[in-house]
């Protein structure tokens, strides 16, 4: 004992540290925060979905986790991160798409103003992010003559064909 | 004579309520039998289908109540784009089929109530239930309905006092659903955070009204559809 008192470094290591019982951290608050973040991200994804419609080619799915069940903290974090990644990716895709659509809109205006400079060019509704089958097509007026004389115009299609076609054969008249 | 449905609030297990404090199950019993829907119900379905447009189906996920169920699906580990919420499933089916074809009185009543309120509903044979309905987490090794398929650990289930009778927003236990001989139907609706009380109660009111034969109450007069 006397030796320990003379060497202060040993005195520290020999001191007894009370052992505390293990305490499980309360994850409830963290899970609650994560669930709120998931709700916010879902809201933003929903708004983006409506903005992106009717454009196709987006992936909205985030893998399920075998629910309905109470997700652990790690699972909620993964879900939050995947939703955030999906949102960011789709925002970028939509941004790129709308940039091209804007260029196409401008090109339609140019086609209408100077059709002879955009010969045979076709721009469809889907190229400008709109639903339907409308298209702008630069074609020569009066066919071959227009091509020879450089008479060009923009022809706008009349929309989608009817779902039912032109109808069946006429019914026989009742006798 | 239409009886006023007595709406009861079911129990929610403590561990589940701690995670989802706003989660509730409300239920009511209706003395009715399913079967072929009367003309008034079919007319109401047609009117509802006419009111449903593509634009409405697309923006459904931005409306408060359908959005609340989408969020809850996410929070309990379901991808709502893979297994759709009931209001979205109905909207998609409307777009695919071009209308709401009548199936039977109970299914039609559930569809009408869900379209009107966006609240999902589930029906049980009341005589097959033991005690009050509630929500809890499945126990290790538990089987659906006591002797059905095994449930994964800590799944959210609808249960009576004895056993689980269905997985939340998924399948029901064998023999607990409504069949042609059912005389008393127990309808349950699930309320999650963001869904107002009035929507859930209205859903139960509508379904009781349709099942008890006053389906025309909420429908437009014949020949006057929008």
XYZ file of C-alpha atoms in Angstrom:
401
model
C 0.000 0.000 0.000
C 2.840 2.265 0.829
C 4.359 1.578 -2.593
C 1.196 2.660 -4.383
C 1.072 5.870 -2.485
C 4.608 6.654 -3.611
C 3.735 6.043 -7.325
C 0.757 8.180 -8.293
C 0.297 6.476 -11.755
C -0.374 3.150 -10.073
C -2.666 4.772 -7.552
C -4.995 5.877 -10.340
C -5.251 2.448 -11.941
C -5.866 0.794 -8.640
C -8.849 3.023 -7.845
C -12.144 1.183 -8.174
C -14.575 2.507 -10.759
C -18.187 1.697 -9.954
C -19.754 -0.497 -12.645
C -22.989 0.981 -13.973
C -25.739 -1.298 -15.204
C -26.080 -1.219 -19.032
C -28.656 1.309 -20.222
C -30.435 0.787 -23.525
C -30.609 4.078 -25.430
C -34.110 5.380 -26.007
C -34.504 5.294 -29.774
C -38.149 6.354 -29.794
C -37.371 10.037 -30.334
C -34.949 9.251 -33.160
C -37.497 6.969 -34.820
C -40.153 9.668 -34.494
C -37.863 12.211 -36.164
C -37.066 9.776 -38.954
C -40.750 9.061 -39.524
C -41.379 12.807 -39.836
C -38.574 13.042 -42.383
C -40.076 10.127 -44.300
C -43.435 11.930 -44.344
C -41.834 15.120 -45.677
C -39.940 13.253 -48.374
C -43.079 11.367 -49.383
C -44.887 14.684 -49.697
C -42.162 16.062 -51.961
C -42.114 12.868 -54.024
C -45.892 13.134 -54.476
C -45.597 16.729 -55.646
C -42.814 15.757 -58.064
C -44.904 12.864 -59.390
C -47.755 15.259 -60.207
C -45.342 17.730 -61.806
C -43.699 15.029 -63.897
C -47.011 13.607 -65.203
C -47.535 12.614 -68.060
C -43.844 12.131 -68.681
C -42.703 8.535 -68.434
C -39.375 6.923 -67.662
C -39.219 7.835 -63.976
C -38.668 5.263 -61.273
C -40.757 6.038 -58.199
C -40.338 2.788 -56.319
C -38.463 2.486 -53.062
C -38.176 -1.149 -51.961
C -40.629 -2.289 -49.300
C -39.432 -3.801 -46.062
C -41.859 -6.647 -45.545
C -44.433 -4.485 -43.809
C -46.690 -3.709 -42.145
C -44.376 -3.797 -39.159
C -42.521 -1.454 -36.837
C -39.239 -0.602 -38.526
C -36.012 -0.403 -36.586
C -33.915 2.732 -36.415
C -31.516 1.410 -39.054
C -34.338 0.466 -41.399
C -35.923 3.898 -41.027
C -32.582 5.549 -41.781
C -32.159 3.415 -44.898
C -35.695 4.222 -45.987
C -35.137 7.950 -45.449
C -31.875 7.838 -47.425
C -33.431 5.880 -50.291
C -36.368 8.273 -50.495
C -33.979 11.236 -50.524
C -31.871 9.612 -53.264
C -34.975 8.817 -55.323
C -36.233 12.377 -54.944
C -32.910 13.900 -55.933
C -32.487 11.565 -58.910
C -36.000 12.203 -60.228
C -35.629 15.965 -59.746
C -32.459 15.866 -61.826
C -34.114 13.755 -64.537
C -37.095 16.115 -64.628
C -34.785 19.131 -64.774
C -32.928 17.674 -67.766
C -36.197 16.734 -69.430
C -37.782 20.177 -69.000
C -34.640 21.825 -70.388
C -34.949 19.774 -73.594
C -38.702 20.448 -73.713
C -38.065 24.168 -73.498
C -35.635 23.930 -76.419
C -38.290 22.032 -78.394
C -40.916 24.694 -77.657
C -38.550 27.344 -78.902
C -37.909 25.246 -81.993
C -41.651 25.045 -82.709
C -41.770 28.848 -82.709
C -38.810 28.949 -85.078
C -40.435 26.323 -87.309
C -43.580 28.420 -87.559
C -41.617 31.607 -88.291
C -39.180 30.086 -90.785
C -40.384 26.676 -91.940
C -37.956 26.565 -94.873
C -35.071 26.443 -92.394
C -36.473 23.367 -90.616
C -37.409 21.091 -93.522
C -39.175 17.828 -92.578
C -38.710 18.462 -88.870
C -41.296 16.833 -86.582
C -41.930 17.725 -82.944
C -44.528 15.776 -81.014
C -46.449 16.620 -77.857
C -44.355 14.210 -75.814
C -41.251 16.166 -76.879
C -42.607 19.186 -75.032
C -43.954 17.232 -72.029
C -47.622 17.427 -72.995
C -50.181 14.619 -73.209
C -51.848 13.710 -76.489
C -50.756 12.944 -80.035
C -50.449 16.426 -81.495
C -47.394 17.039 -83.690
C -45.810 19.883 -85.653
C -44.455 18.726 -88.970
C -42.674 20.943 -91.526
C -43.783 19.802 -94.996
C -43.656 21.284 -98.501
C -46.745 23.060 -99.772
C -48.179 21.333 -102.883
C -45.816 18.359 -102.569
C -43.023 18.185 -105.137
C -43.775 21.658 -106.476
C -43.338 23.141 -102.994
C -40.057 21.279 -102.594
C -38.756 22.680 -105.887
C -39.936 26.215 -105.171
C -38.973 26.087 -101.480
C -42.529 26.581 -100.237
C -42.686 25.076 -96.790
C -45.243 25.188 -94.012
C -45.899 23.680 -90.567
C -48.655 21.134 -90.506
C -50.255 20.523 -87.097
C -51.801 17.083 -86.658
C -55.392 16.812 -85.539
C -54.695 14.741 -82.402
C -55.051 11.119 -81.386
C -57.026 8.622 -83.458
C -60.317 7.548 -81.926
C -60.065 4.498 -79.679
C -62.895 2.756 -81.462
C -61.578 3.329 -84.962
C -64.025 4.307 -87.668
C -66.775 2.044 -86.422
C -68.080 -1.301 -87.623
C -70.013 -2.073 -90.747
C -73.420 -0.387 -90.977
C -76.370 -2.308 -89.568
C -78.809 -3.736 -92.039
C -82.015 -1.774 -92.218
C -85.030 -3.391 -90.531
C -87.576 -4.740 -92.971
C -85.724 2.280 -41.238
C -81.981 2.978 -41.210
C -80.289 2.324 -37.890
C -77.680 4.747 -36.681
C -74.404 2.831 -36.529
C -72.836 2.733 -33.118
C -69.161 3.385 -33.680
C -66.776 1.772 -31.221
C -63.102 2.509 -30.798
C -60.902 -0.569 -30.724
C -57.861 -1.108 -28.552
C -54.282 -0.511 -29.643
C -51.441 -2.365 -27.908
C -49.102 -0.177 -25.861
C -45.940 -0.896 -27.866
C -47.727 -0.087 -31.129
C -49.396 3.019 -29.680
C -45.994 4.221 -28.468
C -44.692 4.127 -32.052
C -47.843 5.457 -33.712
C -49.794 7.521 -31.161
C -52.443 8.580 -33.709
C -53.138 5.054 -34.960
C -56.723 4.035 -34.213
C -59.173 1.390 -35.263
C -62.867 2.213 -35.282
C -65.519 -0.345 -35.988
C -69.212 -0.888 -36.140
C -71.524 -3.834 -36.626
C -74.214 -3.833 -39.296
C -77.091 -6.309 -39.506
C -76.900 -7.014 -43.205
C -76.073 -9.646 -45.745
C -74.021 -9.293 -48.861
C -75.302 -10.405 -52.246
C -76.273 -8.790 -55.500
C -76.331 -5.013 -55.274
C -79.659 -3.259 -55.828
C -80.107 -0.804 -58.696
C -79.649 2.207 -56.394
C -76.150 1.039 -55.458
C -75.260 0.354 -59.094
C -76.455 3.816 -60.031
C -74.381 5.336 -57.277
C -71.322 3.480 -58.563
C -71.939 4.843 -62.039
C -72.238 8.370 -60.676
C -69.009 7.972 -58.738
C -67.228 6.645 -61.812
C -68.413 9.646 -63.817
C -66.947 11.969 -61.187
C -63.580 10.241 -61.356
C -61.238 11.724 -63.921
C -57.664 10.971 -64.864
C -56.511 14.234 -63.367
C -58.086 13.360 -60.043
C -56.423 9.949 -60.050
C -53.005 11.494 -60.721
C -53.266 14.138 -58.007
C -54.794 11.753 -55.455
C -51.492 11.311 -53.638
C -51.366 15.046 -52.936
C -54.740 15.115 -51.201
C -54.450 15.066 -47.400
C -56.158 11.770 -46.553
C -54.692 9.556 -49.325
C -51.317 11.173 -48.625
C -51.609 10.283 -44.936
C -52.136 6.614 -45.808
C -49.224 6.689 -48.265
C -46.987 8.065 -45.533
C -48.179 5.424 -43.072
C -47.497 2.702 -45.652
C -43.944 3.993 -45.993
C -43.475 4.210 -42.238
C -44.495 0.590 -41.701
C -42.294 -0.704 -44.500
C -44.731 -0.975 -47.422
C -43.934 0.625 -50.765
C -47.234 2.310 -51.756
C -46.210 2.165 -55.414
C -45.883 -1.605 -55.181
C -48.826 -2.430 -52.889
C -51.133 0.525 -53.412
C -53.222 2.165 -50.731
C -56.939 1.310 -51.107
C -57.976 4.754 -52.492
C -55.175 4.633 -55.072
C -55.952 1.031 -55.983
C -59.559 2.040 -56.627
C -58.451 5.022 -58.737
C -56.153 2.825 -60.812
C -58.877 0.230 -61.279
C -61.276 2.976 -62.377
C -58.785 4.076 -65.054
C -58.195 0.498 -66.203
C -61.805 -0.669 -66.252
C -63.353 2.634 -67.307
C -65.876 2.460 -64.463
C -66.734 0.815 -61.189
C -68.289 -2.524 -62.093
C -70.584 -3.881 -59.389
C -69.309 -7.006 -57.618
C -71.530 -7.557 -54.610
C -73.238 -5.393 -52.029
C -70.417 -5.476 -49.466
C -67.603 -4.822 -51.949
C -69.655 -2.084 -53.573
C -70.375 -0.491 -50.187
C -66.672 -0.561 -49.268
C -65.790 0.945 -52.635
C -68.358 3.740 -52.300
C -67.212 4.612 -48.777
C -63.545 4.551 -49.776
C -64.095 6.702 -52.855
C -66.129 9.231 -50.861
C -63.740 9.473 -47.904
C -60.416 7.860 -49.019
C -60.485 5.829 -45.800
C -59.692 2.109 -46.159
C -62.188 -0.331 -44.684
C -62.188 -4.002 -43.880
C -65.127 -6.313 -43.123
C -65.374 -9.342 -40.845
C -68.019 -11.869 -40.001
C -69.004 -10.567 -36.569
C -70.008 -13.987 -35.307
C -66.490 -15.310 -35.921
C -64.868 -12.654 -33.757
C -64.089 -13.213 -30.094
C -64.262 -9.989 -28.156
C -63.417 -6.457 -29.264
C -61.212 -5.667 -32.239
C -57.839 -4.026 -31.874
C -54.389 -3.542 -33.299
C -51.192 -5.107 -32.008
C -47.846 -6.487 -33.108
C -47.552 -10.175 -33.904
C -45.752 -12.375 -31.420
C -42.819 -14.648 -32.291
C -44.082 -17.851 -33.899
C -47.641 -16.577 -34.199
C -49.853 -17.761 -37.043
C -52.561 -15.729 -38.751
C -55.916 -16.691 -37.272
C -54.220 -19.128 -34.893
C -53.684 -21.865 -37.484
C -53.040 -19.981 -40.731
C -49.835 -18.878 -42.367
C -46.943 -17.890 -40.110
C -46.599 -14.195 -39.402
C -43.253 -12.486 -39.448
C -42.097 -10.954 -36.217
C -43.644 -7.673 -35.066
C -46.098 -7.403 -37.934
C -49.037 -5.062 -37.394
C -52.151 -7.202 -37.162
C -55.835 -6.684 -36.520
C -56.780 -8.968 -33.664
C -59.690 -9.877 -31.450
C -59.290 -10.933 -27.832
C -58.135 -14.417 -28.852
C -56.044 -14.242 -32.017
C -55.001 -12.236 -35.042
C -57.780 -11.975 -37.605
C -55.948 -10.131 -40.357
C -52.756 -8.381 -41.328
C -53.179 -4.618 -41.503
C -53.907 -3.527 -45.102
C -53.339 -7.108 -46.277
C -55.014 -10.519 -46.044
C -57.616 -11.711 -43.546
C -57.434 -14.939 -41.578
C -59.191 -17.934 -43.098
C -62.875 -17.989 -42.177
C -62.950 -14.515 -40.571
C -64.124 -12.676 -43.660
C -67.700 -12.182 -44.805
C -69.376 -15.075 -46.652
C -72.879 -15.506 -48.108
C -74.301 -16.801 -44.809
C -72.948 -13.897 -42.732
C -75.802 -12.034 -41.068
C -73.900 -9.504 -39.023
C -70.948 -7.705 -40.585
C -68.281 -5.981 -38.519
C -66.748 -3.090 -40.458
C -63.440 -1.655 -39.295
C -61.625 1.438 -40.455
C -58.053 2.398 -39.706
C -57.184 5.957 -38.783
C -53.601 7.158 -39.117
C -51.882 10.479 -38.424
C -53.317 13.214 -40.626
C -56.734 11.632 -41.137
C -59.505 13.595 -39.407
C -62.018 11.815 -37.169
C -64.872 12.946 -39.344
C -63.510 11.109 -42.399
C -63.252 7.811 -40.551
C -66.678 8.141 -38.987
C -68.213 9.175 -42.290
C -66.734 6.104 -43.968
C -68.470 3.870 -41.423
C -71.704 5.814 -41.773
C -71.676 5.484 -45.550
C -71.020 1.771 -45.522
C -73.754 1.174 -42.947
C -76.154 3.259 -45.002
C -75.388 1.335 -48.203
C -75.582 -2.073 -46.546
C -78.884 -1.239 -44.896
C -80.461 -0.278 -48.151
C -80.338 3.504 -48.278
C -77.746 3.648 -51.013
C -79.606 6.234 -52.999
C -79.191 8.806 -50.229
C -75.826 10.001 -51.469
C -76.441 9.423 -55.153
C -77.588 11.853 -57.777
C -81.133 11.281 -59.048
C -81.457 8.884 -61.951
C -80.919 10.483 -65.317
C -79.320 13.499 -63.737
C -75.743 12.286 -63.651
C -73.028 14.879 -64.258
